[in-house]
Amino acid sequence: MEKKYEIIEKQLVFLNGFLLRKYPSISDETRIELTDHLILDFEATTENGNLSQYLSNELGFIRKFVFNGVRKVKKTYRMETWSQFFSFFTDFKLLPITIFISLLFYFLNENLNNKIACLSIFILSSILFLVSIRKGMINKKALKHLGEVKFLGTEIWLPFFLVQLLAEKHIGEFITSNSYLFTVYSTFIIMYGLAALLILRKHKKIILEKYKHLLN
Amino acid sequence: MTDLQINNYTIIHPKMGNQKLYKGSLQTIILKLLASNDKMYGYEITQKVKELTKGELKITEGALYPALHKLEADGLLDVEVAKVGNRLRKYYKLTESGARETANKLEEMQEFLRTMQHLVNPKFSLE
């Protein structure tokens, strides 16, 4: 590739400092790709070797690139959670868990009063939520600023939100009035919460391994 | 007129500036390049396309990286970070499903080109 200019060490340090200061939450992978692109483009297009001027012209692109990186992280977590969720219905090893949960809620709704049925789903989902916080979250100071860590627990909010809906008088009454609807609704909450917890734990391991150099 | 070779078929395009025609083909172009080059990095892809089309087709970084990240999120591309000189570089390569998807996309592209040839220039259709 043709170069008009060779970036110097001082400019490399400036560029890394600039990205770290302006976008502290981007992942290592995004930073590596962005830095490499900026260097190559700067070396190929600069007329005067002025890096500050180049960066101010590229601010729009840098912002979009970072935003895209964050969106990618969120999308990955969501897709993996849904994939894990569907596996509870398609994987023969996991299917018994799904059937057990469904039967449990059907039994609760048919045989006990609606309040107890709602209370049981609230307790179960709260346990899942607390376990997610306890076992899944990363509280290491050196990693907290990373997008991958920030968005790690976002999927657990969907089941928690659905449980809150049950507390709404009209919605709660409507859902609990039909055993089948209540069973589907409750099973979705628990299985999705479980899927989110498994993905959370999987990514926690990946992140701790990937960024162990920051922890030492 | 300049030609962009994709798997033995040729997209004949009018005077450029009409980049809109290529928008829907961006993923196919990326996948095809990766199928022929084992692994590539983002900037290299933009330069390769420019070189192959003699500067007629330019993939902007604003279009390239979102497309690469989407392909990666969809599991069609794998990434590898390697040390080059005194800095790190992120390379993309096809996964197994990416290779299968490339074949499908190229097949779709050929079908599309055949249809377009029949429509715009029946005398010189590809068949």
mmCIF file with all atom_site columns, N, CA, C and O in Angstrom, chain A residues 132-159:
data_model
loop_
_atom_site.group_PDB
_atom_site.id
_atom_site.type_symbol
_atom_site.label_atom_id
_atom_site.label_alt_id
_atom_site.label_comp_id
_atom_site.label_asym_id
_atom_site.label_entity_id
_atom_site.label_seq_id
_atom_site.pdbx_PDB_ins_code
_atom_site.Cartn_x
_atom_site.Cartn_y
_atom_site.Cartn_z
_atom_site.occupancy
_atom_site.B_iso_or_equiv
_atom_site.pdbx_formal_charge
_atom_site.auth_seq_id
_atom_site.auth_comp_id
_atom_site.auth_asym_id
_atom_site.auth_atom_id
_atom_site.pdbx_PDB_model_num
ATOM 1   N N  . SER A 1 132 ? -27.645 -13.543 39.117 1.00 0.00 ? 132 SER A N  1
ATOM 2   C CA . SER A 1 132 ? -26.971 -12.891 37.976 1.00 0.00 ? 132 SER A CA 1
ATOM 3   C C  . SER A 1 132 ? -26.050 -11.784 38.467 1.00 0.00 ? 132 SER A C  1
ATOM 4   O O  . SER A 1 132 ? -24.915 -11.645 37.992 1.00 0.00 ? 132 SER A O  1
ATOM 5   N N  . ILE A 1 133 ? -26.558 -10.999 39.415 1.00 0.00 ? 133 ILE A N  1
ATOM 6   C CA . ILE A 1 133 ? -25.732 -9.894  39.933 1.00 0.00 ? 133 ILE A CA 1
ATOM 7   C C  . ILE A 1 133 ? -24.523 -10.458 40.693 1.00 0.00 ? 133 ILE A C  1
ATOM 8   O O  . ILE A 1 133 ? -23.394 -10.011 40.508 1.00 0.00 ? 133 ILE A O  1
ATOM 9   N N  . ARG A 1 134 ? -24.804 -11.477 41.506 1.00 0.00 ? 134 ARG A N  1
ATOM 10  C CA . ARG A 1 134 ? -23.757 -12.036 42.364 1.00 0.00 ? 134 ARG A CA 1
ATOM 11  C C  . ARG A 1 134 ? -22.685 -12.779 41.555 1.00 0.00 ? 134 ARG A C  1
ATOM 12  O O  . ARG A 1 134 ? -21.500 -12.590 41.753 1.00 0.00 ? 134 ARG A O  1
ATOM 13  N N  . LYS A 1 135 ? -23.151 -13.619 40.629 1.00 0.00 ? 135 LYS A N  1
ATOM 14  C CA . LYS A 1 135 ? -22.214 -14.502 39.924 1.00 0.00 ? 135 LYS A CA 1
ATOM 15  C C  . LYS A 1 135 ? -21.770 -13.983 38.553 1.00 0.00 ? 135 LYS A C  1
ATOM 16  O O  . LYS A 1 135 ? -20.742 -14.389 38.027 1.00 0.00 ? 135 LYS A O  1
ATOM 17  N N  . GLY A 1 136 ? -22.597 -13.127 37.964 1.00 0.00 ? 136 GLY A N  1
ATOM 18  C CA . GLY A 1 136 ? -22.307 -12.744 36.584 1.00 0.00 ? 136 GLY A CA 1
ATOM 19  C C  . GLY A 1 136 ? -21.599 -11.425 36.406 1.00 0.00 ? 136 GLY A C  1
ATOM 20  O O  . GLY A 1 136 ? -20.860 -11.234 35.441 1.00 0.00 ? 136 GLY A O  1
ATOM 21  N N  . MET A 1 137 ? -21.838 -10.486 37.294 1.00 0.00 ? 137 MET A N  1
ATOM 22  C CA . MET A 1 137 ? -21.290 -9.143  37.095 1.00 0.00 ? 137 MET A CA 1
ATOM 23  C C  . MET A 1 137 ? -19.780 -9.090  37.373 1.00 0.00 ? 137 MET A C  1
ATOM 24  O O  . MET A 1 137 ? -19.265 -9.858  38.184 1.00 0.00 ? 137 MET A O  1
ATOM 25  N N  . ILE A 1 138 ? -19.147 -8.152  36.727 1.00 0.00 ? 138 ILE A N  1
ATOM 26  C CA . ILE A 1 138 ? -17.707 -7.967  36.940 1.00 0.00 ? 138 ILE A CA 1
ATOM 27  C C  . ILE A 1 138 ? -17.510 -6.646  37.669 1.00 0.00 ? 138 ILE A C  1
ATOM 28  O O  . ILE A 1 138 ? -17.888 -5.589  37.160 1.00 0.00 ? 138 ILE A O  1
ATOM 29  N N  . ASN A 1 139 ? -16.959 -6.733  38.846 1.00 0.00 ? 139 ASN A N  1
ATOM 30  C CA . ASN A 1 139 ? -16.800 -5.511  39.632 1.00 0.00 ? 139 ASN A CA 1
ATOM 31  C C  . ASN A 1 139 ? -15.355 -4.997  39.686 1.00 0.00 ? 139 ASN A C  1
ATOM 32  O O  . ASN A 1 139 ? -15.038 -4.113  40.462 1.00 0.00 ? 139 ASN A O  1
ATOM 33  N N  . LYS A 1 140 ? -14.512 -5.602  38.858 1.00 0.00 ? 140 LYS A N  1
ATOM 34  C CA . LYS A 1 140 ? -13.101 -5.162  38.860 1.00 0.00 ? 140 LYS A CA 1
ATOM 35  C C  . LYS A 1 140 ? -13.007 -3.741  38.316 1.00 0.00 ? 140 LYS A C  1
ATOM 36  O O  . LYS A 1 140 ? -13.522 -3.463  37.222 1.00 0.00 ? 140 LYS A O  1
ATOM 37  N N  . LYS A 1 141 ? -12.357 -2.897  39.058 1.00 0.00 ? 141 LYS A N  1
ATOM 38  C CA . LYS A 1 141 ? -12.269 -1.485  38.689 1.00 0.00 ? 141 LYS A CA 1
ATOM 39  C C  . LYS A 1 141 ? -11.615 -1.285  37.315 1.00 0.00 ? 141 LYS A C  1
ATOM 40  O O  . LYS A 1 141 ? -12.031 -0.438  36.525 1.00 0.00 ? 141 LYS A O  1
ATOM 41  N N  . ALA A 1 142 ? -10.608 -2.115  37.052 1.00 0.00 ? 142 ALA A N  1
ATOM 42  C CA . ALA A 1 142 ? -9.852  -1.949  35.807 1.00 0.00 ? 142 ALA A CA 1
ATOM 43  C C  . ALA A 1 142 ? -10.677 -2.293  34.569 1.00 0.00 ? 142 ALA A C  1
ATOM 44  O O  . ALA A 1 142 ? -10.331 -1.910  33.455 1.00 0.00 ? 142 ALA A O  1
ATOM 45  N N  . LEU A 1 143 ? -11.772 -3.026  34.753 1.00 0.00 ? 143 LEU A N  1
ATOM 46  C CA . LEU A 1 143 ? -12.557 -3.470  33.596 1.00 0.00 ? 143 LEU A CA 1
ATOM 47  C C  . LEU A 1 143 ? -13.906 -2.772  33.482 1.00 0.00 ? 143 LEU A C  1
ATOM 48  O O  . LEU A 1 143 ? -14.574 -2.879  32.455 1.00 0.00 ? 143 LEU A O  1
ATOM 49  N N  . LYS A 1 144 ? -14.297 -2.055  34.536 1.00 0.00 ? 144 LYS A N  1
ATOM 50  C CA . LYS A 1 144 ? -15.652 -1.488  34.590 1.00 0.00 ? 144 LYS A CA 1
ATOM 51  C C  . LYS A 1 144 ? -15.971 -0.555  33.427 1.00 0.00 ? 144 LYS A C  1
ATOM 52  O O  . LYS A 1 144 ? -17.130 -0.424  33.035 1.00 0.00 ? 144 LYS A O  1
ATOM 53  N N  . HIS A 1 145 ? -14.959 0.115   32.890 1.00 0.00 ? 145 HIS A N  1
ATOM 54  C CA . HIS A 1 145 ? -15.207 1.113   31.851 1.00 0.00 ? 145 HIS A CA 1
ATOM 55  C C  . HIS A 1 145 ? -15.458 0.485   30.479 1.00 0.00 ? 145 HIS A C  1
ATOM 56  O O  . HIS A 1 145 ? -15.918 1.138   29.561 1.00 0.00 ? 145 HIS A O  1
ATOM 57  N N  . LEU A 1 146 ? -15.171 -0.822  30.319 1.00 0.00 ? 146 LEU A N  1
ATOM 58  C CA . LEU A 1 146 ? -15.298 -1.459  29.011 1.00 0.00 ? 146 LEU A CA 1
ATOM 59  C C  . LEU A 1 146 ? -16.765 -1.676  28.625 1.00 0.00 ? 146 LEU A C  1
ATOM 60  O O  . LEU A 1 146 ? -17.571 -2.085  29.463 1.00 0.00 ? 146 LEU A O  1
ATOM 61  N N  . GLY A 1 147 ? -17.074 -1.425  27.339 1.00 0.00 ? 147 GLY A N  1
ATOM 62  C CA . GLY A 1 147 ? -18.433 -1.627  26.855 1.00 0.00 ? 147 GLY A CA 1
ATOM 63  C C  . GLY A 1 147 ? -18.897 -3.053  27.074 1.00 0.00 ? 147 GLY A C  1
ATOM 64  O O  . GLY A 1 147 ? -20.046 -3.306  27.441 1.00 0.00 ? 147 GLY A O  1
ATOM 65  N N  . GLU A 1 148 ? -18.002 -4.017  26.850 1.00 0.00 ? 148 GLU A N  1
ATOM 66  C CA . GLU A 1 148 ? -18.345 -5.430  27.014 1.00 0.00 ? 148 GLU A CA 1
ATOM 67  C C  . GLU A 1 148 ? -18.805 -5.742  28.443 1.00 0.00 ? 148 GLU A C  1
ATOM 68  O O  . GLU A 1 148 ? -19.623 -6.629  28.654 1.00 0.00 ? 148 GLU A O  1
ATOM 69  N N  . VAL A 1 149 ? -18.242 -5.010  29.422 1.00 0.00 ? 149 VAL A N  1
ATOM 70  C CA . VAL A 1 149 ? -18.602 -5.222  30.823 1.00 0.00 ? 149 VAL A CA 1
ATOM 71  C C  . VAL A 1 149 ? -19.885 -4.456  31.160 1.00 0.00 ? 149 VAL A C  1
ATOM 72  O O  . VAL A 1 149 ? -20.790 -4.985  31.796 1.00 0.00 ? 149 VAL A O  1
ATOM 73  N N  . LYS A 1 150 ? -19.972 -3.219  30.652 1.00 0.00 ? 150 LYS A N  1
ATOM 74  C CA . LYS A 1 150 ? -21.130 -2.368  30.939 1.00 0.00 ? 150 LYS A CA 1
ATOM 75  C C  . LYS A 1 150 ? -22.444 -3.007  30.507 1.00 0.00 ? 150 LYS A C  1
ATOM 76  O O  . LYS A 1 150 ? -23.451 -2.900  31.184 1.00 0.00 ? 150 LYS A O  1
ATOM 77  N N  . PHE A 1 151 ? -22.434 -3.642  29.331 1.00 0.00 ? 151 PHE A N  1
ATOM 78  C CA . PHE A 1 151 ? -23.678 -4.170  28.788 1.00 0.00 ? 151 PHE A CA 1
ATOM 79  C C  . PHE A 1 151 ? -23.893 -5.644  29.094 1.00 0.00 ? 151 PHE A C  1
ATOM 80  O O  . PHE A 1 151 ? -24.803 -6.267  28.567 1.00 0.00 ? 151 PHE A O  1
ATOM 81  N N  . LEU A 1 152 ? -23.027 -6.187  29.938 1.00 0.00 ? 152 LEU A N  1
ATOM 82  C CA . LEU A 1 152 ? -23.063 -7.623  30.216 1.00 0.00 ? 152 LEU A CA 1
ATOM 83  C C  . LEU A 1 152 ? -24.404 -8.076  30.793 1.00 0.00 ? 152 LEU A C  1
ATOM 84  O O  . LEU A 1 152 ? -24.923 -9.122  30.433 1.00 0.00 ? 152 LEU A O  1
ATOM 85  N N  . GLY A 1 153 ? -24.994 -7.274  31.668 1.00 0.00 ? 153 GLY A N  1
ATOM 86  C CA . GLY A 1 153 ? -26.216 -7.726  32.331 1.00 0.00 ? 153 GLY A CA 1
ATOM 87  C C  . GLY A 1 153 ? -27.507 -7.223  31.717 1.00 0.00 ? 153 GLY A C  1
ATOM 88  O O  . GLY A 1 153 ? -28.580 -7.395  32.294 1.00 0.00 ? 153 GLY A O  1
ATOM 89  N N  . THR A 1 154 ? -27.432 -6.606  30.540 1.00 0.00 ? 154 THR A N  1
ATOM 90  C CA . THR A 1 154 ? -28.627 -5.936  30.014 1.00 0.00 ? 154 THR A CA 1
ATOM 91  C C  . THR A 1 154 ? -29.788 -6.890  29.720 1.00 0.00 ? 154 THR A C  1
ATOM 92  O O  . THR A 1 154 ? -30.938 -6.515  29.898 1.00 0.00 ? 154 THR A O  1
ATOM 93  N N  . GLU A 1 155 ? -29.490 -8.102  29.297 1.00 0.00 ? 155 GLU A N  1
ATOM 94  C CA . GLU A 1 155 ? -30.570 -9.011  28.902 1.00 0.00 ? 155 GLU A CA 1
ATOM 95  C C  . GLU A 1 155 ? -31.403 -9.501  30.092 1.00 0.00 ? 155 GLU A C  1
ATOM 96  O O  . GLU A 1 155 ? -32.541 -9.909  29.912 1.00 0.00 ? 155 GLU A O  1
ATOM 97  N N  . ILE A 1 156 ? -30.832 -9.454  31.288 1.00 0.00 ? 156 ILE A N  1
ATOM 98  C CA . ILE A 1 156 ? -31.557 -9.935  32.466 1.00 0.00 ? 156 ILE A CA 1
ATOM 99  C C  . ILE A 1 156 ? -32.715 -8.989  32.811 1.00 0.00 ? 156 ILE A C  1
ATOM 100 O O  . ILE A 1 156 ? -33.627 -9.341  33.558 1.00 0.00 ? 156 ILE A O  1
ATOM 101 N N  . TRP A 1 157 ? -32.700 -7.786  32.241 1.00 0.00 ? 157 TRP A N  1
ATOM 102 C CA . TRP A 1 157 ? -33.745 -6.810  32.542 1.00 0.00 ? 157 TRP A CA 1
ATOM 103 C C  . TRP A 1 157 ? -35.081 -7.168  31.904 1.00 0.00 ? 157 TRP A C  1
ATOM 104 O O  . TRP A 1 157 ? -36.126 -6.777  32.399 1.00 0.00 ? 157 TRP A O  1
ATOM 105 N N  . LEU A 1 158 ? -35.068 -7.891  30.783 1.00 0.00 ? 158 LEU A N  1
ATOM 106 C CA . LEU A 1 158 ? -36.331 -8.213  30.108 1.00 0.00 ? 158 LEU A CA 1
ATOM 107 C C  . LEU A 1 158 ? -37.240 -9.063  31.005 1.00 0.00 ? 158 LEU A C  1
ATOM 108 O O  . LEU A 1 158 ? -38.394 -8.682  31.237 1.00 0.00 ? 158 LEU A O  1
ATOM 109 N N  . PRO A 1 159 ? -36.771 -10.199 31.550 1.00 0.00 ? 159 PRO A N  1
ATOM 110 C CA . PRO A 1 159 ? -37.651 -10.951 32.441 1.00 0.00 ? 159 PRO A CA 1
ATOM 111 C C  . PRO A 1 159 ? -38.057 -10.161 33.677 1.00 0.00 ? 159 PRO A C  1
ATOM 112 O O  . PRO A 1 159 ? -39.194 -10.262 34.139 1.00 0.00 ? 159 PRO A O  1
#
